[in-house]
Amino acid sequence: MKFVCFGEIMGRLSPVGYKRFVQADCFEVIYGGGEANVAASLANFGLDASYVTKLPDNDIGKSALRTLRAHGVDTADIVWGGERLGLYYCEKGASQRPSKVIYDRKYSSISAATVADFDWKKIFEGATWFHFTGITPALSDSCAEISLAAVKAAKEMGLTVSCDLNFRKNLWTTEKAGKVMGELMPFVDVAIANEEDCEKVFGIKAANTDITGGKLSHEGYKDVAKQLSDRFDIPTVAITLRGSISASDNNWAAMLYKDGDYYFSKNYAVHIVDRVGGGDSFGAGLIYAVANGYDNQAAIEFAVAASALKHSIEGDMNEVSVAEVKALAGGDGSGRVQR
C-alpha cells in the first residue's frame, strides 16, 4: 500500500523552552506541516508514505527535504522552484497562557505553484490512499485548484481520499473556506475535524458545547458528524474532542461515525509537552488503523492513543512506534520506566 500526502512543509521557529517571543534572543528550527506530519507518522508506522509539495531550490528547501527523508518519507515527487520556504513562529504556551503562532508564509514556493506542476496520474501510480488538509487550499487560489485536481484524479484512480478540515482563520475567511472546501468534500471518503472546524467552515455547530470552558457534548458531536456525512456523502467522519483545562493540560478523546453508528474512544488526561502536530498524529493513526482493517472501535482507540503520545513529544512529528501506540490503547498508560 502506498499513501500520498500533499501540502506545505514549513520551518518552525521557536524560542527556547517556554520563553515568549519578546524574550527570545535565538530561535530553534524545526520542520513540519499538517500533511508532512501525517506522512512522517505513516512512514514511522512502517507504511510506504510519499509526500508531495513544491520546495525552493536552495539550502533551506534541502534542509526541509532532509527531515522528510530522515523519517523514511518518499520525496521523489517533490517539485523544485519558487522563491522561499514558508515559515511560522511558535511561542509555546503554559498553564493559563496560550500558545501563539505567527505566520510568515506569503510567496512560499507551494503557494505560487500551479496545476501544471503536478502530474497526479503519475504521482498516484500504485497508490491506495491520498491525504490532504484544509490548510493547503487556503494558501492561494492556485493551491485550491491543485487540490481539486488532485482529489478528482485520486477518485478516478480508485484511491481512498482523506481530509482534515484544519480551518486556519489567519489564512482565509469562513465564507471562502466554506465555498472552496464545499467543492472538495464530495470527493472525500474519510473526513477529520476538531471541535471548531465544522462550525467555522460549514456552519455545523455542536449543541450544548462550550469549547472555551472545556464542555463537550457527545450527543452534539453525533449530530455534527451525521450532518457532515449527509451533506457531502462522506462514509467515515472522525471528530477529535479536546477538553481544554489549560495550555498545559487537556482531556483528549475522539469520536468515529461510520455506517450510521458512533464509536467513542476512552479519554486521556494529557499533560502537554508540545501540542503542535497533535491533530496530524490523530489523522495518521486513523489512516493506519483503517487501512490495516481495524474494526471501528479499535481504529478510533489507536488514533487517539497515537495522538495522546504525540502531545508528550517535542517537535511537529510523532516519534512513536505501532507497538507503543498499541500498548497505550490497550491500557498501559502508567508511564513507568521501560527497562
PDB file of C-alpha atoms in Angstrom, residues 6-295:
ATOM      1  CA  PHE A   6       0.085  16.759  -0.311  1.00  0.00           C
ATOM      2  CA  GLY A   7       0.703  20.106   1.358  1.00  0.00           C
ATOM      3  CA  GLU A   8       3.237  22.620   2.638  1.00  0.00           C
ATOM      4  CA  ILE A   9       6.200  21.827   4.840  1.00  0.00           C
ATOM      5  CA  MET A  10       7.452  24.867   6.721  1.00  0.00           C
ATOM      6  CA  GLY A  11      10.227  25.936   9.004  1.00  0.00           C
ATOM      7  CA  ARG A  12       9.054  26.368  12.596  1.00  0.00           C
ATOM      8  CA  LEU A  13      10.987  28.959  14.586  1.00  0.00           C
ATOM      9  CA  SER A  14      10.501  28.758  18.353  1.00  0.00           C
ATOM     10  CA  PRO A  15      12.063  30.454  21.366  1.00  0.00           C
ATOM     11  CA  VAL A  16      13.950  28.015  23.555  1.00  0.00           C
ATOM     12  CA  GLY A  17      11.755  26.360  26.181  1.00  0.00           C
ATOM     13  CA  TYR A  18       8.822  28.454  27.320  1.00  0.00           C
ATOM     14  CA  LYS A  19      10.258  31.882  26.574  1.00  0.00           C
ATOM     15  CA  ARG A  20       7.975  34.436  24.963  1.00  0.00           C
ATOM     16  CA  PHE A  21       8.765  35.987  21.601  1.00  0.00           C
ATOM     17  CA  VAL A  22       9.764  39.244  23.280  1.00  0.00           C
ATOM     18  CA  GLN A  23      12.294  37.370  25.446  1.00  0.00           C
ATOM     19  CA  ALA A  24      13.910  35.383  22.647  1.00  0.00           C
ATOM     20  CA  ASP A  25      17.484  36.034  21.578  1.00  0.00           C
ATOM     21  CA  CYS A  26      17.628  32.860  19.470  1.00  0.00           C
ATOM     22  CA  PHE A  27      15.174  30.513  17.769  1.00  0.00           C
ATOM     23  CA  GLU A  28      15.181  26.741  17.344  1.00  0.00           C
ATOM     24  CA  VAL A  29      14.371  25.481  13.845  1.00  0.00           C
ATOM     25  CA  ILE A  30      12.070  22.504  13.291  1.00  0.00           C
ATOM     26  CA  TYR A  31      10.443  21.455  10.013  1.00  0.00           C
ATOM     27  CA  GLY A  32       6.860  20.312   9.758  1.00  0.00           C
ATOM     28  CA  GLY A  33       3.381  20.921   8.410  1.00  0.00           C
ATOM     29  CA  GLY A  34      -0.015  19.264   8.532  1.00  0.00           C
ATOM     30  CA  GLU A  35       0.350  16.748   5.725  1.00  0.00           C
ATOM     31  CA  ALA A  36       4.111  16.336   6.165  1.00  0.00           C
ATOM     32  CA  ASN A  37       3.496  15.323   9.777  1.00  0.00           C
ATOM     33  CA  VAL A  38       0.979  12.713   8.631  1.00  0.00           C
ATOM     34  CA  ALA A  39       3.419  11.320   6.066  1.00  0.00           C
ATOM     35  CA  ALA A  40       6.174  11.091   8.691  1.00  0.00           C
ATOM     36  CA  SER A  41       3.873   9.241  11.113  1.00  0.00           C
ATOM     37  CA  LEU A  42       2.753   6.777   8.445  1.00  0.00           C
ATOM     38  CA  ALA A  43       6.359   6.091   7.440  1.00  0.00           C
ATOM     39  CA  ASN A  44       7.259   5.662  11.098  1.00  0.00           C
ATOM     40  CA  PHE A  45       4.472   3.078  11.374  1.00  0.00           C
ATOM     41  CA  GLY A  46       6.163   1.119   8.569  1.00  0.00           C
ATOM     42  CA  LEU A  47       3.960   2.190   5.674  1.00  0.00           C
ATOM     43  CA  ASP A  48       5.043   3.396   2.222  1.00  0.00           C
ATOM     44  CA  ALA A  49       4.390   7.125   2.587  1.00  0.00           C
ATOM     45  CA  SER A  50       5.055   9.703  -0.131  1.00  0.00           C
ATOM     46  CA  TYR A  51       4.981  13.472   0.335  1.00  0.00           C
ATOM     47  CA  VAL A  52       4.217  15.922  -2.472  1.00  0.00           C
ATOM     48  CA  THR A  53       4.944  19.636  -2.328  1.00  0.00           C
ATOM     49  CA  LYS A  54       6.987  22.371  -4.006  1.00  0.00           C
ATOM     50  CA  LEU A  55      10.223  23.492  -2.372  1.00  0.00           C
ATOM     51  CA  PRO A  56      12.654  26.315  -3.164  1.00  0.00           C
ATOM     52  CA  ASP A  57      15.813  25.019  -4.806  1.00  0.00           C
ATOM     53  CA  ASN A  58      18.166  26.284  -2.119  1.00  0.00           C
ATOM     54  CA  ASP A  59      19.788  25.034   1.082  1.00  0.00           C
ATOM     55  CA  ILE A  60      16.721  25.773   3.217  1.00  0.00           C
ATOM     56  CA  GLY A  61      14.500  23.719   0.947  1.00  0.00           C
ATOM     57  CA  LYS A  62      17.059  20.920   1.013  1.00  0.00           C
ATOM     58  CA  SER A  63      17.180  21.086   4.794  1.00  0.00           C
ATOM     59  CA  ALA A  64      13.415  20.524   4.948  1.00  0.00           C
ATOM     60  CA  LEU A  65      13.836  17.655   2.484  1.00  0.00           C
ATOM     61  CA  ARG A  66      16.384  16.001   4.788  1.00  0.00           C
ATOM     62  CA  THR A  67      13.856  15.998   7.631  1.00  0.00           C
ATOM     63  CA  LEU A  68      11.354  14.145   5.455  1.00  0.00           C
ATOM     64  CA  ARG A  69      13.947  11.638   4.292  1.00  0.00           C
ATOM     65  CA  ALA A  70      15.174  11.106   7.847  1.00  0.00           C
ATOM     66  CA  HIS A  71      11.666   9.948   8.724  1.00  0.00           C
ATOM     67  CA  GLY A  72      11.592   7.487   5.823  1.00  0.00           C
ATOM     68  CA  VAL A  73       9.230   9.526   3.641  1.00  0.00           C
ATOM     69  CA  ASP A  74       9.424   9.107  -0.151  1.00  0.00           C
ATOM     70  CA  THR A  75      10.248  12.535  -1.624  1.00  0.00           C
ATOM     71  CA  ALA A  76      10.619  11.557  -5.286  1.00  0.00           C
ATOM     72  CA  ASP A  77       7.570  13.559  -6.427  1.00  0.00           C
ATOM     73  CA  ILE A  78       8.533  16.842  -4.775  1.00  0.00           C
ATOM     74  CA  VAL A  79       8.720  19.720  -7.281  1.00  0.00           C
ATOM     75  CA  TRP A  80      11.515  22.315  -7.082  1.00  0.00           C
ATOM     76  CA  GLY A  81      11.200  26.025  -7.715  1.00  0.00           C
ATOM     77  CA  GLY A  82       9.716  29.222  -6.358  1.00  0.00           C
ATOM     78  CA  GLU A  83      11.147  31.837  -4.051  1.00  0.00           C
ATOM     79  CA  ARG A  84      11.120  30.611  -0.475  1.00  0.00           C
ATOM     80  CA  LEU A  85      10.126  28.119   2.194  1.00  0.00           C
ATOM     81  CA  GLY A  86       7.187  29.202   4.323  1.00  0.00           C
ATOM     82  CA  LEU A  87       7.927  29.903   7.986  1.00  0.00           C
ATOM     83  CA  TYR A  88       5.951  30.179  11.164  1.00  0.00           C
ATOM     84  CA  TYR A  89       6.920  31.347  14.619  1.00  0.00           C
ATOM     85  CA  CYS A  90       5.556  29.359  17.559  1.00  0.00           C
ATOM     86  CA  GLU A  91       5.556  30.544  21.158  1.00  0.00           C
ATOM     87  CA  LYS A  92       4.821  27.614  23.455  1.00  0.00           C
ATOM     88  CA  GLY A  93       2.092  28.321  25.990  1.00  0.00           C
ATOM     89  CA  ALA A  94       1.969  27.098  29.568  1.00  0.00           C
ATOM     90  CA  SER A  95      -0.660  26.976  32.292  1.00  0.00           C
ATOM     91  CA  GLN A  96      -3.235  29.690  31.552  1.00  0.00           C
ATOM     92  CA  ARG A  97      -1.073  31.387  28.872  1.00  0.00           C
ATOM     93  CA  PRO A  98      -1.997  30.054  25.411  1.00  0.00           C
ATOM     94  CA  SER A  99       0.455  29.191  22.672  1.00  0.00           C
ATOM     95  CA  LYS A 100       0.836  31.765  19.915  1.00  0.00           C
ATOM     96  CA  VAL A 101       1.566  31.321  16.195  1.00  0.00           C
ATOM     97  CA  ILE A 102       2.680  33.995  13.714  1.00  0.00           C
ATOM     98  CA  TYR A 103       2.793  33.008  10.036  1.00  0.00           C
ATOM     99  CA  ASP A 104       5.428  34.148   7.556  1.00  0.00           C
ATOM    100  CA  ARG A 105       4.458  32.055   4.556  1.00  0.00           C
ATOM    101  CA  LYS A 106       3.439  34.601   1.908  1.00  0.00           C
ATOM    102  CA  TYR A 107       5.025  33.948  -1.510  1.00  0.00           C
ATOM    103  CA  SER A 108       6.174  30.474  -0.433  1.00  0.00           C
ATOM    104  CA  SER A 109       7.031  28.054  -3.229  1.00  0.00           C
ATOM    105  CA  ILE A 110       3.941  25.911  -2.780  1.00  0.00           C
ATOM    106  CA  SER A 111       1.561  28.892  -2.593  1.00  0.00           C
ATOM    107  CA  ALA A 112       2.830  30.008  -6.016  1.00  0.00           C
ATOM    108  CA  ALA A 113       2.653  26.521  -7.553  1.00  0.00           C
ATOM    109  CA  THR A 114       0.340  25.840 -10.489  1.00  0.00           C
ATOM    110  CA  VAL A 115      -1.763  22.888 -11.606  1.00  0.00           C
ATOM    111  CA  ALA A 116       0.826  22.163 -14.312  1.00  0.00           C
ATOM    112  CA  ASP A 117       3.487  21.478 -11.646  1.00  0.00           C
ATOM    113  CA  PHE A 118       1.920  18.153 -10.625  1.00  0.00           C
ATOM    114  CA  ASP A 119       1.166  15.096 -12.770  1.00  0.00           C
ATOM    115  CA  TRP A 120      -1.305  13.415 -10.414  1.00  0.00           C
ATOM    116  CA  LYS A 121      -1.859  10.350 -12.566  1.00  0.00           C
ATOM    117  CA  LYS A 122       1.866   9.633 -12.407  1.00  0.00           C
ATOM    118  CA  ILE A 123       2.072  10.513  -8.714  1.00  0.00           C
ATOM    119  CA  PHE A 124      -0.832   8.189  -7.858  1.00  0.00           C
ATOM    120  CA  GLU A 125       0.533   5.172  -9.757  1.00  0.00           C
ATOM    121  CA  GLY A 126       0.424   2.249  -7.331  1.00  0.00           C
ATOM    122  CA  ALA A 127      -1.104   4.374  -4.558  1.00  0.00           C
ATOM    123  CA  THR A 128      -4.087   3.367  -2.430  1.00  0.00           C
ATOM    124  CA  TRP A 129      -4.668   6.473  -0.291  1.00  0.00           C
ATOM    125  CA  PHE A 130      -4.473  10.262  -0.711  1.00  0.00           C
ATOM    126  CA  HIS A 131      -4.465  12.708   2.207  1.00  0.00           C
ATOM    127  CA  PHE A 132      -4.719  16.495   2.249  1.00  0.00           C
ATOM    128  CA  THR A 133      -5.987  19.142   4.660  1.00  0.00           C
ATOM    129  CA  GLY A 134      -7.929  22.392   4.549  1.00  0.00           C
ATOM    130  CA  ILE A 135      -4.683  24.286   5.104  1.00  0.00           C
ATOM    131  CA  THR A 136      -3.331  23.728   1.607  1.00  0.00           C
ATOM    132  CA  PRO A 137      -6.251  25.100  -0.460  1.00  0.00           C
ATOM    133  CA  ALA A 138      -6.261  28.098   1.906  1.00  0.00           C
ATOM    134  CA  LEU A 139      -2.759  29.127   0.814  1.00  0.00           C
ATOM    135  CA  SER A 140      -3.771  30.539  -2.586  1.00  0.00           C
ATOM    136  CA  ASP A 141      -6.347  30.195  -5.334  1.00  0.00           C
ATOM    137  CA  SER A 142      -3.863  28.112  -7.297  1.00  0.00           C
ATOM    138  CA  CYS A 143      -3.411  25.744  -4.348  1.00  0.00           C
ATOM    139  CA  ALA A 144      -7.182  25.320  -4.223  1.00  0.00           C
ATOM    140  CA  GLU A 145      -7.156  24.455  -7.941  1.00  0.00           C
ATOM    141  CA  ILE A 146      -4.305  21.978  -7.419  1.00  0.00           C
ATOM    142  CA  SER A 147      -6.159  20.350  -4.523  1.00  0.00           C
ATOM    143  CA  LEU A 148      -9.291  19.944  -6.647  1.00  0.00           C
ATOM    144  CA  ALA A 149      -7.286  18.421  -9.500  1.00  0.00           C
ATOM    145  CA  ALA A 150      -5.669  16.023  -7.021  1.00  0.00           C
ATOM    146  CA  VAL A 151      -8.879  14.739  -5.457  1.00  0.00           C
ATOM    147  CA  LYS A 152     -10.512  14.307  -8.865  1.00  0.00           C
ATOM    148  CA  ALA A 153      -7.555  12.265 -10.116  1.00  0.00           C
ATOM    149  CA  ALA A 154      -7.467  10.259  -6.882  1.00  0.00           C
ATOM    150  CA  LYS A 155     -11.121   9.274  -7.183  1.00  0.00           C
ATOM    151  CA  GLU A 156     -10.768   8.435 -10.881  1.00  0.00           C
ATOM    152  CA  MET A 157      -7.919   6.079  -9.967  1.00  0.00           C
ATOM    153  CA  GLY A 158      -9.805   4.443  -7.102  1.00  0.00           C
ATOM    154  CA  LEU A 159      -7.834   5.847  -4.153  1.00  0.00           C
ATOM    155  CA  THR A 160      -9.331   6.400  -0.729  1.00  0.00           C
ATOM    156  CA  VAL A 161      -9.282  10.158  -0.006  1.00  0.00           C
ATOM    157  CA  SER A 162      -8.994  11.614   3.484  1.00  0.00           C
ATOM    158  CA  CYS A 163      -9.159  15.263   4.518  1.00  0.00           C
ATOM    159  CA  ASP A 164      -8.566  17.034   7.806  1.00  0.00           C
ATOM    160  CA  LEU A 165     -10.622  20.258   7.660  1.00  0.00           C
ATOM    161  CA  ASN A 166      -7.997  22.157   9.707  1.00  0.00           C
ATOM    162  CA  PHE A 167      -9.560  25.628   9.494  1.00  0.00           C
ATOM    163  CA  ARG A 168      -6.997  28.434   9.925  1.00  0.00           C
ATOM    164  CA  LYS A 169      -8.555  31.852  10.468  1.00  0.00           C
ATOM    165  CA  ASN A 170      -5.239  33.569   9.671  1.00  0.00           C
ATOM    166  CA  LEU A 171      -5.281  32.121   6.130  1.00  0.00           C
ATOM    167  CA  TRP A 172      -8.829  32.735   4.915  1.00  0.00           C
ATOM    168  CA  THR A 173     -12.365  33.726   5.878  1.00  0.00           C
ATOM    169  CA  THR A 174     -15.082  31.322   6.926  1.00  0.00           C
ATOM    170  CA  GLU A 175     -17.031  32.275   3.785  1.00  0.00           C
ATOM    171  CA  LYS A 176     -14.203  31.400   1.399  1.00  0.00           C
ATOM    172  CA  ALA A 177     -13.328  28.267   3.355  1.00  0.00           C
ATOM    173  CA  GLY A 178     -16.910  27.061   3.078  1.00  0.00           C
ATOM    174  CA  LYS A 179     -17.028  27.676  -0.660  1.00  0.00           C
ATOM    175  CA  VAL A 180     -13.680  26.052  -1.511  1.00  0.00           C
ATOM    176  CA  MET A 181     -13.948  23.123   0.884  1.00  0.00           C
ATOM    177  CA  GLY A 182     -17.535  22.578  -0.239  1.00  0.00           C
ATOM    178  CA  GLU A 183     -16.179  21.782  -3.715  1.00  0.00           C
ATOM    179  CA  LEU A 184     -13.553  19.377  -2.337  1.00  0.00           C
ATOM    180  CA  MET A 185     -15.525  17.406   0.255  1.00  0.00           C
ATOM    181  CA  PRO A 186     -17.701  15.407  -2.195  1.00  0.00           C
ATOM    182  CA  PHE A 187     -14.511  13.573  -3.211  1.00  0.00           C
ATOM    183  CA  VAL A 188     -13.616  12.680   0.399  1.00  0.00           C
ATOM    184  CA  ASP A 189     -14.091   9.212   1.938  1.00  0.00           C
ATOM    185  CA  VAL A 190     -12.708   9.938   5.411  1.00  0.00           C
ATOM    186  CA  ALA A 191     -13.226  13.382   6.968  1.00  0.00           C
ATOM    187  CA  ILE A 192     -11.412  14.535  10.096  1.00  0.00           C
ATOM    188  CA  ALA A 193     -12.322  17.631  12.095  1.00  0.00           C
ATOM    189  CA  ASN A 194     -11.969  19.157  15.555  1.00  0.00           C
ATOM    190  CA  GLU A 195     -14.398  20.992  17.822  1.00  0.00           C
ATOM    191  CA  GLU A 196     -14.418  24.185  15.748  1.00  0.00           C
ATOM    192  CA  ASP A 197     -13.758  23.157  12.140  1.00  0.00           C
ATOM    193  CA  CYS A 198     -17.273  22.073  11.198  1.00  0.00           C
ATOM    194  CA  GLU A 199     -18.761  25.250  12.636  1.00  0.00           C
ATOM    195  CA  LYS A 200     -16.234  27.653  11.106  1.00  0.00           C
ATOM    196  CA  VAL A 201     -16.181  26.045   7.648  1.00  0.00           C
ATOM    197  CA  PHE A 202     -19.726  24.727   7.194  1.00  0.00           C
ATOM    198  CA  GLY A 203     -21.759  26.331   9.986  1.00  0.00           C
ATOM    199  CA  ILE A 204     -22.410  22.955  11.635  1.00  0.00           C
ATOM    200  CA  LYS A 205     -22.310  23.562  15.394  1.00  0.00           C
ATOM    201  CA  ALA A 206     -22.408  21.056  18.239  1.00  0.00           C
ATOM    202  CA  ALA A 207     -25.251  21.759  20.649  1.00  0.00           C
ATOM    203  CA  ASN A 208     -24.604  22.084  24.403  1.00  0.00           C
ATOM    204  CA  THR A 209     -20.881  22.564  23.885  1.00  0.00           C
ATOM    205  CA  ASP A 210     -18.581  25.244  25.309  1.00  0.00           C
ATOM    206  CA  ILE A 211     -15.126  24.892  23.760  1.00  0.00           C
ATOM    207  CA  THR A 212     -13.560  27.659  25.847  1.00  0.00           C
ATOM    208  CA  GLY A 213     -14.903  26.145  29.043  1.00  0.00           C
ATOM    209  CA  GLY A 214     -13.917  22.612  28.034  1.00  0.00           C
ATOM    210  CA  LYS A 215     -17.513  21.326  27.997  1.00  0.00           C
ATOM    211  CA  LEU A 216     -18.130  18.874  25.151  1.00  0.00           C
ATOM    212  CA  SER A 217     -21.442  17.168  24.400  1.00  0.00           C
ATOM    213  CA  HIS A 218     -21.290  13.658  22.954  1.00  0.00           C
ATOM    214  CA  GLU A 219     -24.820  13.974  21.604  1.00  0.00           C
ATOM    215  CA  GLY A 220     -23.926  17.301  19.984  1.00  0.00           C
ATOM    216  CA  TYR A 221     -20.997  15.797  18.132  1.00  0.00           C
ATOM    217  CA  LYS A 222     -23.017  12.833  16.984  1.00  0.00           C
ATOM    218  CA  ASP A 223     -25.260  15.314  15.201  1.00  0.00           C
ATOM    219  CA  VAL A 224     -22.287  17.243  13.767  1.00  0.00           C
ATOM    220  CA  ALA A 225     -20.753  14.075  12.296  1.00  0.00           C
ATOM    221  CA  LYS A 226     -24.041  12.938  10.804  1.00  0.00           C
ATOM    222  CA  GLN A 227     -24.724  16.347   9.239  1.00  0.00           C
ATOM    223  CA  LEU A 228     -21.244  16.466   7.685  1.00  0.00           C
ATOM    224  CA  SER A 229     -21.599  12.898   6.409  1.00  0.00           C
ATOM    225  CA  ASP A 230     -25.062  13.510   4.975  1.00  0.00           C
ATOM    226  CA  ARG A 231     -24.219  16.841   3.338  1.00  0.00           C
ATOM    227  CA  PHE A 232     -21.272  15.509   1.344  1.00  0.00           C
ATOM    228  CA  ASP A 233     -21.996  11.772   1.297  1.00  0.00           C
ATOM    229  CA  ILE A 234     -18.850  11.004   3.330  1.00  0.00           C
ATOM    230  CA  PRO A 235     -18.844   7.405   4.647  1.00  0.00           C
ATOM    231  CA  THR A 236     -16.486   8.000   7.588  1.00  0.00           C
ATOM    232  CA  VAL A 237     -16.222  11.060   9.837  1.00  0.00           C
ATOM    233  CA  ALA A 238     -13.876  11.403  12.806  1.00  0.00           C
ATOM    234  CA  ILE A 239     -14.035  14.286  15.272  1.00  0.00           C
ATOM    235  CA  THR A 240     -11.396  14.962  17.902  1.00  0.00           C
ATOM    236  CA  LEU A 241     -12.733  16.064  21.284  1.00  0.00           C
ATOM    237  CA  ARG A 242     -10.354  18.325  23.164  1.00  0.00           C
ATOM    238  CA  GLY A 243     -11.370  19.462  26.622  1.00  0.00           C
ATOM    239  CA  SER A 244      -9.080  22.405  27.349  1.00  0.00           C
ATOM    240  CA  ILE A 245      -8.273  22.757  31.028  1.00  0.00           C
ATOM    241  CA  SER A 246      -5.261  24.973  30.322  1.00  0.00           C
ATOM    242  CA  ALA A 247      -2.426  25.277  27.802  1.00  0.00           C
ATOM    243  CA  SER A 248      -0.596  22.603  29.788  1.00  0.00           C
ATOM    244  CA  ASP A 249      -3.387  20.123  30.481  1.00  0.00           C
ATOM    245  CA  ASN A 250      -6.156  18.827  28.242  1.00  0.00           C
ATOM    246  CA  ASN A 251      -8.632  15.990  28.149  1.00  0.00           C
ATOM    247  CA  TRP A 252      -8.265  14.219  24.811  1.00  0.00           C
ATOM    248  CA  ALA A 253     -10.659  11.833  23.077  1.00  0.00           C
ATOM    249  CA  ALA A 254     -12.420  11.358  19.741  1.00  0.00           C
ATOM    250  CA  MET A 255     -15.486  10.007  18.021  1.00  0.00           C
ATOM    251  CA  LEU A 256     -15.844   7.966  14.836  1.00  0.00           C
ATOM    252  CA  TYR A 257     -19.045   7.941  12.792  1.00  0.00           C
ATOM    253  CA  LYS A 258     -19.360   5.192  10.215  1.00  0.00           C
ATOM    254  CA  ASP A 259     -22.286   3.411   8.567  1.00  0.00           C
ATOM    255  CA  GLY A 260     -24.754   5.126  10.887  1.00  0.00           C
ATOM    256  CA  ASP A 261     -23.003   4.055  14.088  1.00  0.00           C
ATOM    257  CA  TYR A 262     -20.956   6.066  16.604  1.00  0.00           C
ATOM    258  CA  TYR A 263     -17.787   4.999  18.393  1.00  0.00           C
ATOM    259  CA  PHE A 264     -16.229   6.995  21.245  1.00  0.00           C
ATOM    260  CA  SER A 265     -12.679   6.462  22.442  1.00  0.00           C
ATOM    261  CA  LYS A 266     -11.519   6.439  26.025  1.00  0.00           C
ATOM    262  CA  ASN A 267     -10.456   9.814  27.400  1.00  0.00           C
ATOM    263  CA  TYR A 268      -6.833  10.707  28.143  1.00  0.00           C
ATOM    264  CA  ALA A 269      -5.763  13.383  30.598  1.00  0.00           C
ATOM    265  CA  VAL A 270      -2.675  14.675  28.772  1.00  0.00           C
ATOM    266  CA  HIS A 271       0.000  16.951  30.167  1.00  0.00           C
ATOM    267  CA  ILE A 272       1.275  18.782  27.108  1.00  0.00           C
ATOM    268  CA  VAL A 273       4.928  18.935  26.138  1.00  0.00           C
ATOM    269  CA  ASP A 274       4.201  20.112  22.572  1.00  0.00           C
ATOM    270  CA  ARG A 275       0.699  20.420  21.168  1.00  0.00           C
ATOM    271  CA  VAL A 276       1.698  21.155  17.558  1.00  0.00           C
ATOM    272  CA  GLY A 277       1.004  18.141  15.356  1.00  0.00           C
ATOM    273  CA  GLY A 278      -1.474  16.577  17.768  1.00  0.00           C
ATOM    274  CA  GLY A 279      -4.276  16.549  15.216  1.00  0.00           C
ATOM    275  CA  ASP A 280      -1.947  15.325  12.471  1.00  0.00           C
ATOM    276  CA  SER A 281      -0.850  12.380  14.593  1.00  0.00           C
ATOM    277  CA  PHE A 282      -4.506  11.532  15.170  1.00  0.00           C
ATOM    278  CA  GLY A 283      -5.146  11.597  11.416  1.00  0.00           C
ATOM    279  CA  ALA A 284      -2.161   9.368  10.727  1.00  0.00           C
ATOM    280  CA  GLY A 285      -3.246   6.932  13.414  1.00  0.00           C
ATOM    281  CA  LEU A 286      -6.731   6.733  11.953  1.00  0.00           C
ATOM    282  CA  ILE A 287      -5.422   6.243   8.409  1.00  0.00           C
ATOM    283  CA  TYR A 288      -3.086   3.478   9.608  1.00  0.00           C
ATOM    284  CA  ALA A 289      -5.839   1.695  11.525  1.00  0.00           C
ATOM    285  CA  VAL A 290      -8.484   1.917   8.783  1.00  0.00           C
ATOM    286  CA  ALA A 291      -6.030   0.867   6.060  1.00  0.00           C
ATOM    287  CA  ASN A 292      -4.986  -2.132   8.142  1.00  0.00           C
ATOM    288  CA  GLY A 293      -8.519  -3.354   8.683  1.00  0.00           C
ATOM    289  CA  TYR A 294      -9.012  -2.458  12.353  1.00  0.00           C
ATOM    290  CA  ASP A 295     -12.624  -2.608  13.489  1.00  0.00           C
TER     291      ASP A 295
END
